[in-house]
Coordinates of C-alpha atoms in Angstrom, one line a residue:
M996 CA -37.1 91.0 17.3
S997 CA -37.9 87.3 17.7
A998 CA -37.0 85.4 20.8
A999 CA -34.6 83.3 18.7
G1000 CA -32.8 86.5 17.6
R1001 CA -32.4 87.7 21.2
R1002 CA -31.1 84.3 22.5
C1003 CA -28.7 83.6 19.6
D1004 CA -25.1 84.8 18.9
R1005 CA -25.1 88.3 17.6
R1006 CA -21.4 88.9 18.3
L1007 CA -19.8 91.3 15.9
I1008 CA -16.1 90.5 16.1
Q1009 CA -13.9 93.5 15.9
P1010 CA -10.5 93.6 14.1
P1011 CA -7.5 92.7 16.3
S1012 CA -6.7 96.4 16.7
A1013 CA -8.7 99.6 16.1
A1014 CA -9.3 99.9 12.4
S1015 CA -7.7 102.9 10.9
E1016 CA -9.2 104.8 7.9
N1017 CA -6.7 103.2 5.6
S1018 CA -7.3 102.8 1.9
V1019 CA -9.6 99.8 2.4
R1020 CA -12.9 101.6 3.3
P1021 CA -12.4 104.6 0.9
R1022 CA -11.8 102.2 -2.0
L1023 CA -14.9 100.2 -1.2
R1024 CA -17.0 103.3 -0.7
A1025 CA -15.8 104.6 -4.1
A1026 CA -16.8 101.3 -5.7
W1027 CA -20.2 100.9 -4.2
T1028 CA -23.2 102.8 -3.2
L1029 CA -26.2 101.7 -1.0
P1030 CA -29.3 102.5 -3.0
Q1031 CA -32.3 104.0 -1.1
E1032 CA -34.1 100.7 -1.3
A1033 CA -31.2 98.8 0.2
A1034 CA -31.1 95.1 0.3
L1035 CA -30.6 95.2 4.1
R1036 CA -33.2 97.0 6.2
H1037 CA -32.7 97.5 9.9
N1038 CA -35.9 96.9 11.8
G1039 CA -36.0 97.2 15.6
G1040 CA -32.3 96.1 15.9
S1041 CA -32.8 92.9 13.8
T1042 CA -31.4 92.5 10.3
E1043 CA -34.0 91.4 7.7
R1044 CA -33.8 90.9 3.9
G1045 CA -35.4 93.5 1.7
E1046 CA -35.5 92.9 -2.1
R1047 CA -32.5 90.5 -1.7
S1048 CA -30.7 92.5 -4.5
M1049 CA -27.8 93.2 -2.2
T1050 CA -25.7 96.3 -2.8
E1051 CA -24.8 97.5 -6.3
Q1052 CA -21.9 99.1 -7.9
Q1053 CA -22.0 102.8 -8.7
R1054 CA -19.5 102.1 -11.4
D1055 CA -17.6 99.0 -12.5
L1056 CA -14.9 98.3 -9.9
L1057 CA -12.3 97.1 -12.4
S1058 CA -12.7 100.3 -14.5
Q1059 CA -12.0 102.4 -11.4
L1060 CA -9.0 100.2 -10.5
A1061 CA -7.6 100.6 -14.0
E1062 CA -7.9 104.4 -13.8
V1063 CA -6.1 104.5 -10.4
L1064 CA -3.6 101.7 -10.7
G1065 CA -2.9 101.7 -14.5
D1066 CA 0.4 99.9 -15.0
K1067 CA 0.4 97.9 -11.8
T1068 CA 0.3 94.2 -12.4
A1069 CA -3.2 92.8 -12.0
V1070 CA -2.9 89.1 -12.9
I1071 CA 0.1 86.8 -13.5
E1072 CA 0.0 83.4 -15.1
D1073 CA 3.4 81.7 -14.7
L1074 CA 3.5 78.1 -15.9
P1075 CA 6.1 75.5 -14.9
D1076 CA 7.2 75.2 -18.5
G1077 CA 8.3 78.9 -18.6
R1078 CA 5.3 80.3 -20.4
K1079 CA 4.1 83.5 -18.8
R1080 CA 1.3 86.0 -19.2
M1081 CA 1.0 89.2 -17.2
W1082 CA -1.7 91.9 -17.5
S1083 CA -1.6 95.3 -15.9
F1084 CA -4.9 96.7 -14.5
A1085 CA -5.2 98.8 -17.7
E1086 CA -4.6 95.8 -19.9
F1087 CA -7.0 93.7 -17.8
E1088 CA -9.7 96.3 -18.1
A1089 CA -9.2 96.5 -21.8
Q1090 CA -9.4 92.7 -22.2
A1091 CA -12.5 92.4 -20.0
N1092 CA -14.2 95.2 -22.0
R1093 CA -13.4 93.4 -25.3
L1094 CA -14.8 90.2 -23.9
A1095 CA -17.9 92.0 -22.7
S1096 CA -18.4 93.5 -26.2
L1097 CA -18.0 90.0 -27.7
L1098 CA -20.7 88.6 -25.4
V1099 CA -23.1 91.4 -26.3
E1100 CA -22.4 91.0 -30.0
H1101 CA -23.4 87.4 -29.7
G1102 CA -26.7 88.3 -28.1
A1103 CA -26.0 88.3 -24.3
Q1104 CA -28.6 90.4 -22.5
P1105 CA -28.8 91.5 -18.8
R1106 CA -29.8 88.5 -16.6
D1107 CA -28.8 86.0 -19.2
K1108 CA -26.5 83.1 -18.0
V1109 CA -23.1 82.6 -19.5
I1110 CA -21.2 79.4 -18.7
W1111 CA -17.5 79.4 -18.4
C1112 CA -15.2 76.4 -18.3
G1113 CA -11.5 76.3 -17.9
Q1114 CA -8.5 75.9 -15.6
N1115 CA -7.2 79.0 -13.9
S1116 CA -6.0 81.6 -16.3
P1117 CA -6.3 85.4 -17.0
W1118 CA -9.3 84.7 -19.3
V1119 CA -11.2 82.9 -16.5
V1120 CA -10.8 86.0 -14.3
A1121 CA -11.7 88.3 -17.3
I1122 CA -15.0 86.5 -18.0
I1123 CA -16.1 87.0 -14.4
H1124 CA -15.6 90.8 -14.8
A1125 CA -16.9 90.9 -18.3
A1126 CA -20.2 89.3 -17.3
R1127 CA -20.7 91.7 -14.4
K1128 CA -20.0 94.7 -16.7
I1129 CA -23.0 93.8 -18.8
G1130 CA -25.3 92.5 -16.1
V1131 CA -24.9 88.8 -17.1
V1132 CA -24.8 86.0 -14.6
A1133 CA -21.5 84.1 -14.8
V1134 CA -21.9 80.3 -14.2
P1135 CA -18.7 78.3 -13.7
L1136 CA -18.7 74.7 -14.9
N1137 CA -16.5 72.1 -13.1
Y1138 CA -14.4 70.7 -15.9
R1139 CA -14.0 67.4 -14.1
L1140 CA -17.6 66.5 -14.8
T1141 CA -18.6 63.8 -17.3
E1142 CA -20.5 64.8 -20.5
E1143 CA -23.7 63.6 -18.8
E1144 CA -23.2 65.7 -15.7
A1145 CA -22.0 68.8 -17.6
A1146 CA -25.0 68.6 -20.0
Y1147 CA -27.3 68.7 -17.0
V1148 CA -25.7 71.8 -15.5
V1149 CA -25.5 73.7 -18.8
D1150 CA -29.1 72.9 -19.7
N1151 CA -30.5 73.5 -16.2
S1152 CA -28.7 76.9 -16.0
D1153 CA -30.4 78.2 -19.2
A1154 CA -27.0 79.5 -20.4
V1155 CA -27.2 81.1 -23.8
L1156 CA -23.4 81.3 -24.4
A1157 CA -20.3 79.4 -23.2
F1158 CA -16.8 80.7 -22.9
V1159 CA -14.5 77.6 -22.9
D1160 CA -10.8 76.7 -22.7
A1161 CA -9.8 74.9 -25.9
E1162 CA -8.8 71.9 -23.6
F1163 CA -12.5 71.3 -23.1
A1164 CA -13.8 72.0 -26.6
G1165 CA -14.5 68.3 -27.0
L1166 CA -16.6 68.2 -23.8
F1167 CA -18.8 70.9 -25.2
Q1168 CA -19.0 69.4 -28.6
G1169 CA -20.4 66.3 -26.9
I1170 CA -23.0 68.1 -24.8
R1171 CA -24.2 70.5 -27.5
P1172 CA -27.0 68.2 -28.8
H1173 CA -28.4 68.1 -25.2
T1174 CA -28.3 71.9 -24.6
P1175 CA -30.6 73.5 -27.3
Q1176 CA -30.7 76.9 -25.6
L1177 CA -26.9 77.3 -25.9
R1178 CA -26.5 79.6 -28.9
E1179 CA -22.7 79.7 -29.3
V1180 CA -19.6 78.2 -27.7
L1181 CA -16.6 80.6 -27.7
I1182 CA -13.3 78.8 -27.5
Y1183 CA -10.2 80.6 -26.1
D1184 CA -6.5 79.7 -25.8
G1185 CA -6.6 77.2 -28.7
T1186 CA -8.5 75.7 -31.6
P1187 CA -12.3 75.3 -31.5
A1188 CA -14.0 72.1 -32.5
E1189 CA -16.5 72.0 -35.4
G1190 CA -19.4 74.3 -34.8
Q1191 CA -17.6 76.4 -32.2
L1192 CA -16.1 79.9 -32.5
A1193 CA -12.5 81.0 -32.0
A1194 CA -12.6 83.7 -29.3
D1195 CA -8.8 84.3 -29.8
E1196 CA -9.6 85.6 -33.3
L1197 CA -12.6 87.6 -32.3
I1198 CA -11.6 89.3 -29.1
P1199 CA -8.8 91.5 -30.5
S1200 CA -11.2 93.3 -32.9
M1201 CA -13.6 94.2 -30.1
D1202 CA -13.8 97.7 -28.6
A1203 CA -11.5 98.0 -25.5
S1204 CA -13.4 101.0 -24.0
E1205 CA -16.0 100.6 -21.2
L1206 CA -19.5 99.9 -22.5
A1207 CA -22.1 102.6 -21.9
L1208 CA -24.6 100.3 -20.2
R1209 CA -26.9 101.0 -17.3
I1210 CA -27.2 97.9 -15.2
E1211 CA -30.3 97.8 -13.0
P1212 CA -29.9 96.8 -9.3
G1213 CA -30.0 93.1 -8.7
T1214 CA -29.1 92.2 -12.3
A1215 CA -25.5 91.0 -12.3
G1216 CA -24.4 88.1 -10.1
T1217 CA -23.0 84.6 -10.1
M1218 CA -24.5 81.1 -10.0
I1219 CA -22.4 78.3 -8.6
Y1220 CA -23.7 74.7 -8.8
T1221 CA -23.5 72.7 -5.7
S1222 CA -24.2 69.0 -5.5
G1223 CA -27.8 68.1 -4.5
T1224 CA -29.2 65.9 -1.8
T1225 CA -31.8 64.7 -4.2
G1226 CA -29.2 63.6 -6.8
K1227 CA -28.9 66.6 -9.1
P1228 CA -26.8 69.8 -8.6
K1229 CA -28.5 73.1 -7.7
G1230 CA -27.4 76.5 -8.9
A1231 CA -26.8 78.8 -5.9
V1232 CA -27.7 82.3 -7.1
R1233 CA -26.1 85.5 -5.8
T1234 CA -27.2 88.9 -7.1
G1235 CA -25.1 92.0 -6.6
I1236 CA -21.6 91.8 -5.1
G1237 CA -22.1 92.1 -1.4
D1238 CA -22.5 94.6 1.5
P1239 CA -19.5 97.0 1.4
E1240 CA -19.5 97.6 5.2
Q1241 CA -19.4 93.9 6.0
I1242 CA -16.7 93.2 3.4
A1243 CA -14.6 96.1 4.7
R1244 CA -14.8 94.7 8.2
M1245 CA -13.8 91.3 7.0
I1246 CA -10.9 92.7 5.2
E1247 CA -9.7 94.6 8.2
F1248 CA -10.2 91.6 10.4
Y1249 CA -7.9 89.4 8.3
G1250 CA -5.5 92.3 8.0
Y1251 CA -5.5 92.4 4.2
R1252 CA -3.6 95.3 2.6
P1253 CA -3.7 97.0 -0.9
D1254 CA -0.1 95.8 -1.5
D1255 CA -0.9 92.1 -0.9
V1256 CA -0.1 89.4 -3.5
Y1257 CA -2.8 86.7 -3.7
L1258 CA -2.1 83.2 -5.0
T1259 CA -4.9 80.9 -6.2
T1260 CA -4.8 77.4 -4.6
G1261 CA -7.4 75.2 -6.4
P1262 CA -9.8 75.8 -9.3
L1263 CA -11.7 79.0 -9.5
Y1264 CA -15.0 77.2 -10.3
H1265 CA -15.1 76.7 -6.5
S1266 CA -16.7 79.6 -4.5
G1267 CA -13.8 79.7 -1.9
P1268 CA -10.8 80.4 -4.2
S1269 CA -12.9 82.7 -6.4
G1270 CA -14.4 84.6 -3.5
F1271 CA -11.2 85.4 -1.8
M1272 CA -9.6 86.2 -5.2
A1273 CA -12.4 88.7 -5.6
I1274 CA -11.5 90.4 -2.3
A1275 CA -7.9 90.6 -3.4
Q1276 CA -9.0 92.3 -6.6
M1277 CA -11.2 94.8 -4.7
L1278 CA -8.1 96.0 -3.0
G1279 CA -6.1 96.2 -6.2
N1280 CA -3.9 93.3 -5.2
T1281 CA -1.8 91.4 -7.8
V1282 CA -3.3 87.9 -8.3
V1283 CA -1.0 85.0 -9.2
L1284 CA -2.8 82.2 -11.0
Q1285 CA -1.6 78.7 -10.7
K1286 CA -3.3 76.9 -13.7
K1287 CA -3.3 73.5 -12.0
F1288 CA -2.2 72.7 -8.5
D1289 CA 1.3 71.2 -8.1
A1290 CA 2.8 71.3 -4.6
E1291 CA 6.4 72.3 -5.5
D1292 CA 5.3 74.7 -8.2
W1293 CA 3.0 76.4 -5.6
L1294 CA 6.1 77.0 -3.4
R1295 CA 8.0 78.3 -6.4
L1296 CA 5.2 80.9 -7.0
V1297 CA 5.1 81.9 -3.4
D1298 CA 8.9 82.5 -3.4
T1299 CA 9.1 84.2 -6.8
Y1300 CA 6.3 86.7 -6.3
K1301 CA 6.6 87.0 -2.5
V1302 CA 3.0 85.9 -2.1
T1303 CA 1.3 87.2 1.0
S1304 CA -2.2 85.7 0.9
S1305 CA -4.0 82.5 -0.3
F1306 CA -6.9 80.2 0.4
A1307 CA -6.6 76.4 0.6
A1308 CA -8.4 73.2 1.3
P1309 CA -6.6 70.6 3.5
A1310 CA -5.5 68.3 0.6
P1311 CA -3.2 70.7 -1.2
V1312 CA -1.6 71.9 2.0
R1313 CA -1.0 68.3 3.1
M1314 CA 0.8 67.7 -0.2
I1315 CA 2.9 70.8 0.3
C1316 CA 3.9 69.9 3.8
N1317 CA 4.7 66.3 2.9
L1318 CA 7.2 67.3 0.3
P1319 CA 10.8 66.2 1.1
A1320 CA 12.7 68.4 3.5
D1321 CA 15.3 69.4 0.9
V1322 CA 12.5 70.6 -1.5
L1323 CA 10.8 72.6 1.2
A1324 CA 14.1 74.2 2.2
K1325 CA 14.6 75.5 -1.4
Y1326 CA 11.8 78.0 -1.1
D1327 CA 11.2 81.1 1.0
T1328 CA 7.6 81.2 2.4
S1329 CA 8.2 83.9 5.0
S1330 CA 6.1 86.4 3.0
M1331 CA 2.9 84.6 3.7
R1332 CA 0.7 86.7 6.0
V1333 CA -2.9 85.5 5.5
M1334 CA -3.7 81.8 4.7
I1335 CA -7.4 81.1 4.8
A1336 CA -8.1 77.5 5.7
N1337 CA -11.4 76.3 4.4
A1338 CA -13.3 74.0 2.0
A1339 CA -13.1 71.2 4.6
P1340 CA -12.0 71.1 8.2
W1341 CA -8.2 71.2 8.7
S1342 CA -7.1 68.6 11.3
Y1343 CA -5.1 69.9 14.2
A1344 CA -2.2 67.8 13.0
L1345 CA -2.3 69.5 9.6
K1346 CA -2.4 72.9 11.2
L1347 CA 0.8 72.0 13.2
M1348 CA 2.4 70.8 9.9
Y1349 CA 1.6 74.1 8.2
L1350 CA 2.9 76.2 11.1
E1351 CA 6.3 74.3 10.9
H1352 CA 6.8 75.8 7.4
F1353 CA 4.9 79.1 7.4
P1354 CA 4.6 82.1 9.7
E1355 CA 2.9 81.4 13.0
D1356 CA 0.5 84.3 12.8
S1357 CA -0.6 83.7 9.2
L1358 CA -3.3 80.9 9.6
F1359 CA -7.0 81.8 9.7
E1360 CA -9.5 79.0 9.6
V1361 CA -13.0 79.9 8.4
Y1362 CA -16.3 77.9 8.3
G1363 CA -18.6 78.7 5.5
S1364 CA -20.2 77.5 2.3
T1365 CA -21.2 78.5 -1.2
E1366 CA -24.7 79.3 0.1
L1367 CA -23.9 81.1 3.3
G1368 CA -20.5 82.7 2.7
V1369 CA -18.0 83.0 5.6
N1370 CA -19.7 82.4 9.0
T1371 CA -17.0 81.9 11.6
I1372 CA -13.3 82.7 11.8
L1373 CA -10.6 81.2 14.0
R1374 CA -7.8 83.7 14.4
P1375 CA -4.1 82.7 14.4
E1376 CA -3.7 83.1 18.2
H1377 CA -6.4 80.6 18.8
Q1378 CA -5.2 77.8 16.4
R1379 CA -3.3 75.9 19.2
A1380 CA -5.6 77.0 22.1
K1381 CA -8.8 75.9 20.5
P1382 CA -8.2 72.6 18.6
G1383 CA -11.2 71.4 16.7
S1384 CA -12.9 74.8 16.7
C1385 CA -13.9 76.7 13.5
G1386 CA -13.9 80.0 15.4
Q1387 CA -16.2 82.7 16.5
A1388 CA -19.0 84.4 14.5
A1389 CA -17.5 86.4 11.6
P1390 CA -18.0 90.2 11.3
G1391 CA -21.6 91.0 10.4
V1392 CA -22.8 87.4 11.0
E1393 CA -25.4 86.2 13.5
I1394 CA -25.5 82.5 14.4
C1395 CA -28.2 80.5 16.1
L1396 CA -28.3 76.8 17.0
F1397 CA -31.7 75.2 16.8
D1398 CA -32.8 71.8 18.2
D1399 CA -35.0 69.3 16.5
D1400 CA -38.1 71.1 17.9
G1401 CA -37.1 74.3 16.3
K1402 CA -36.1 76.0 19.6
P1403 CA -32.8 77.9 20.0
V1404 CA -30.1 76.0 21.9
T1405 CA -28.9 78.1 24.7
D1406 CA -26.8 75.6 26.7
V1407 CA -23.0 75.6 26.3
G1408 CA -21.8 72.4 24.7
K1409 CA -25.2 71.3 23.5
E1410 CA -25.5 70.3 19.9
G1411 CA -27.9 72.0 17.5
E1412 CA -28.3 72.7 13.8
L1413 CA -26.3 75.8 12.8
Y1414 CA -28.3 78.7 11.2
V1415 CA -26.8 82.0 10.2
R1416 CA -28.2 85.4 9.2
S1417 CA -26.1 88.0 7.3
A1418 CA -25.7 89.9 4.1
S1419 CA -23.5 87.2 2.7
V1420 CA -26.3 84.6 2.5
F1421 CA -27.2 83.6 -1.1
T1422 CA -30.3 84.7 -2.9
T1423 CA -32.0 81.4 -3.9
Y1424 CA -31.5 78.1 -5.8
H1425 CA -32.1 78.4 -9.5
K1426 CA -35.4 76.6 -10.4
A1427 CA -35.4 75.2 -6.8
Q1428 CA -36.9 77.9 -4.6
D1429 CA -38.6 75.1 -2.6
K1430 CA -35.1 73.7 -1.6
Y1431 CA -34.0 77.2 -0.6
E1432 CA -37.1 77.6 1.6
A1433 CA -36.7 74.2 3.1
D1434 CA -33.4 75.3 4.7
R1435 CA -34.8 78.6 5.9
R1436 CA -36.5 79.6 9.2
E1437 CA -38.7 82.6 10.1
G1438 CA -36.6 85.7 10.7
G1439 CA -34.1 85.1 7.8
W1440 CA -32.2 82.2 9.4
Q1441 CA -30.5 79.9 6.8
T1442 CA -28.7 76.6 7.1
V1443 CA -26.8 74.1 5.1
G1444 CA -27.5 71.3 7.7
D1445 CA -24.3 71.3 9.8
I1446 CA -24.6 70.3 13.5
A1447 CA -22.5 72.3 16.0
Y1448 CA -22.0 73.3 19.6
V1449 CA -20.5 76.5 21.2
D1450 CA -18.3 76.8 24.2
A1451 CA -18.5 79.4 27.0
E1452 CA -16.2 81.8 25.0
G1453 CA -18.3 81.7 21.9
F1454 CA -16.1 79.4 19.8
Y1455 CA -18.1 77.0 17.5
Y1456 CA -17.3 73.3 16.8
I1457 CA -18.8 71.5 13.8
C1458 CA -19.4 68.0 15.0
D1459 CA -21.8 66.3 12.5
R1460 CA -24.0 66.9 9.4
K1461 CA -27.8 66.7 9.4
K1462 CA -27.6 66.5 5.6
D1463 CA -26.1 63.6 3.8
M1464 CA -22.9 65.0 2.5
I1465 CA -19.2 63.9 2.0
I1466 CA -16.3 66.4 1.9
S1467 CA -13.4 64.8 0.2
G1468 CA -10.3 66.9 -0.6
G1469 CA -12.4 70.0 0.0
V1470 CA -15.0 69.0 -2.5
N1471 CA -18.7 68.6 -1.5
I1472 CA -20.1 65.2 -2.7
Y1473 CA -23.7 64.2 -2.2
P1474 CA -24.3 60.4 -2.0
A1475 CA -27.7 60.6 -3.5
E1476 CA -26.2 61.4 -6.9
I1477 CA -23.9 58.4 -6.7
E1478 CA -26.6 56.1 -5.5
S1479 CA -28.9 57.2 -8.4
A1480 CA -26.1 56.3 -10.8
L1481 CA -25.3 52.9 -9.3
E1482 CA -28.9 51.9 -9.0
T1483 CA -29.1 51.9 -12.8
H1484 CA -26.8 48.9 -12.9
P1485 CA -28.8 45.8 -13.7
D1486 CA -27.1 43.7 -11.0
I1487 CA -27.5 46.2 -8.2
V1488 CA -30.8 46.1 -6.2
D1489 CA -29.9 48.4 -3.4
V1490 CA -27.0 50.8 -2.5
A1491 CA -26.0 53.2 0.3
V1492 CA -23.1 55.6 -0.2
F1493 CA -21.5 57.5 2.7
G1494 CA -18.2 59.0 3.8
I1495 CA -15.6 57.2 5.9
P1496 CA -12.3 58.6 7.3
N1497 CA -9.4 59.1 5.0
E1498 CA -6.1 60.5 6.3
E1499 CA -5.2 62.2 3.1
W1500 CA -8.5 63.5 1.8
G1501 CA -10.5 63.9 5.1
E1502 CA -13.2 61.6 3.9
Q1503 CA -13.5 59.0 1.1
V1504 CA -16.6 57.8 -0.8
H1505 CA -17.6 54.3 0.4
A1506 CA -20.5 52.2 -1.0
H1507 CA -22.5 49.4 0.5
V1508 CA -24.0 47.4 -2.3
V1509 CA -26.7 44.7 -2.5
T1510 CA -26.6 42.6 -5.7
R1511 CA -29.3 40.5 -7.2
S1512 CA -29.2 36.8 -6.6
G1513 CA -26.6 35.0 -8.7
A1514 CA -24.8 38.2 -9.7
T1515 CA -21.0 38.0 -9.9
L1516 CA -20.3 41.7 -9.6
D1517 CA -17.0 42.7 -7.9
A1518 CA -15.8 46.0 -6.5
E1519 CA -13.8 47.0 -9.5
A1520 CA -16.8 46.4 -11.8
V1521 CA -18.9 48.7 -9.6
R1522 CA -16.2 51.4 -9.7
H1523 CA -15.9 51.0 -13.5
F1524 CA -19.6 51.5 -13.9
A1525 CA -19.6 54.5 -11.7
R1526 CA -16.7 56.0 -13.7
E1527 CA -18.8 55.8 -16.8
H1528 CA -21.5 58.0 -15.3
L1529 CA -19.8 60.2 -12.7
A1530 CA -16.8 62.5 -12.4
G1531 CA -13.8 60.7 -11.0
Y1532 CA -13.9 62.3 -7.6
K1533 CA -17.4 60.9 -7.0
V1534 CA -16.4 57.3 -7.8
P1535 CA -16.4 55.1 -4.6
R1536 CA -12.9 54.5 -3.4
S1537 CA -14.1 51.4 -1.6
V1538 CA -17.0 49.0 -2.1
E1539 CA -18.5 46.6 0.4
F1540 CA -21.1 44.0 -0.6
V1541 CA -23.8 43.4 2.0
T1542 CA -27.1 41.5 2.2
E1543 CA -29.2 44.3 3.3
I1544 CA -29.2 48.1 3.7
P1545 CA -30.7 49.2 7.0
R1546 CA -33.7 51.5 6.6
T1547 CA -36.4 53.3 8.7
G1548 CA -40.0 52.2 8.6
T1549 CA -40.5 54.9 5.9
G1550 CA -37.7 53.5 3.8
K1551 CA -35.0 56.1 4.6
I1552 CA -31.5 54.7 4.8
L1553 CA -30.0 54.8 8.3
K1554 CA -26.8 56.5 7.2
R1555 CA -25.7 57.5 10.7
D1556 CA -25.8 53.8 11.7
L1557 CA -23.8 52.8 8.7
R1558 CA -21.2 55.5 9.3
K1559 CA -20.8 54.9 13.1
P1560 CA -18.4 52.0 13.2
Y1561 CA -16.0 53.7 10.7
W1562 CA -15.9 56.9 12.8
E1563 CA -15.2 55.3 16.3
G1564 CA -12.3 57.0 17.9
H1565 CA -12.8 60.3 16.0
T1566 CA -13.8 63.3 18.1
S1567 CA -15.7 64.8 15.2
R1568 CA -17.9 63.0 12.7
V1569 CA -17.0 65.3 9.9
V1570 CA -13.2 65.3 10.0

């Protein structure tokens, strides 16, 4: 074992009480098996990656749940206008099998990529399961992207098929000429555009039985695109579906139960909402799908279905808590047992707002990422006692802070770059192995570039970012992509984009712009130009015109110097 491994945090947090052999572990054991050539090998007490295939299913989990739970409600879509769609586990299994057969009929092979695009609905959940059943990699597409951005993701992913909500048929019609490898676009819940296929007409005729396919270990998985520091998004690849022992310990730690009811908060193209929904489905929970977030409607769903668990970024929770008192009083939220706070740091003030309206012991804050999974957890009893902390190392996760010289930080309160080592770390970046390796240290340590320190009790505090990233409303935004777009404007000669504090969204995108001599460009013109090339959430909310962008001798923008005056008075430079 390396010196770094000996000196770093290898705490394995135990559940709040001794874990009983309830239905959690047996269900996971029934669903998974550890092959002889396991993804995790234990060598002298340290944990090292093997083939990086992670653990594989013995048999499809949804098929097993359908056999055991049958008529129990698996998914609910309950729209504000009164439209409702409910599938039992048996119906869900049949629909996923039909969809899997449709993908195979249109040429999908194991390890192929299939893009899906749509707001939260039963079919979005079905495509995730259908892809796994046939060893296909499911790739979600953020429907808020422009045609230019979407075309890049679809083309870069090598997707051969697309499964798309009719609402976004026009988007895919626009990008089709730029994605030659995309063989078919299957449109669901509505009418396809010219050259697309109507999945609604094709799915009912497909076989509803489970396909007799043998999927090799390391075949199925997901690929979620994250914004890139160099201007283009990268596909974070995960093979397999995780280590059952680590997942079981996480489930016990949160106190999840088989009778929980999970409510989606935010789009399922994000790794957080989809990842915690997957845990709920592993346990046979009923999942309530909110198609598009609305604060009062979210409360209605909690009250109607007695929701017990959810996952949320700060922005939607702030909207909920800021509703008028008479609106909040209309709905019963006492059923909520497990609220996972993530996607961006929740301020201490927001936590107190949440606790005014929801059970005191329901709030868990986690620190994690698409690439690294869940790394730390702050339990309910520590929310008030440890303001600003993101918690202690999660079950099965090792954490190490490294200084700029690559040495482990051992002093309490001293900042270092946070690295983790666990079974939940992703496999690689699609077509960007070099980017993956750049964030990796010897011994299997991986980072996303956050700076942290740890106190004497092992609680971590994220205080800065080594990487140039903005988190606004729980969404990761990389300035390089925005800078690249703005630099194509003929009147802009230099630009620097960075995050500044925003009470509602955590951070907002701010741009410093240098124009050519004689240009009459104003802030609204800059924003309009950005809007033509970028998704709306990436457009700078504020623009400041300057005469010069400060740079190092090698030409690198001094972002920390630019951010500093805006963040004075804030205890953390990321909240």
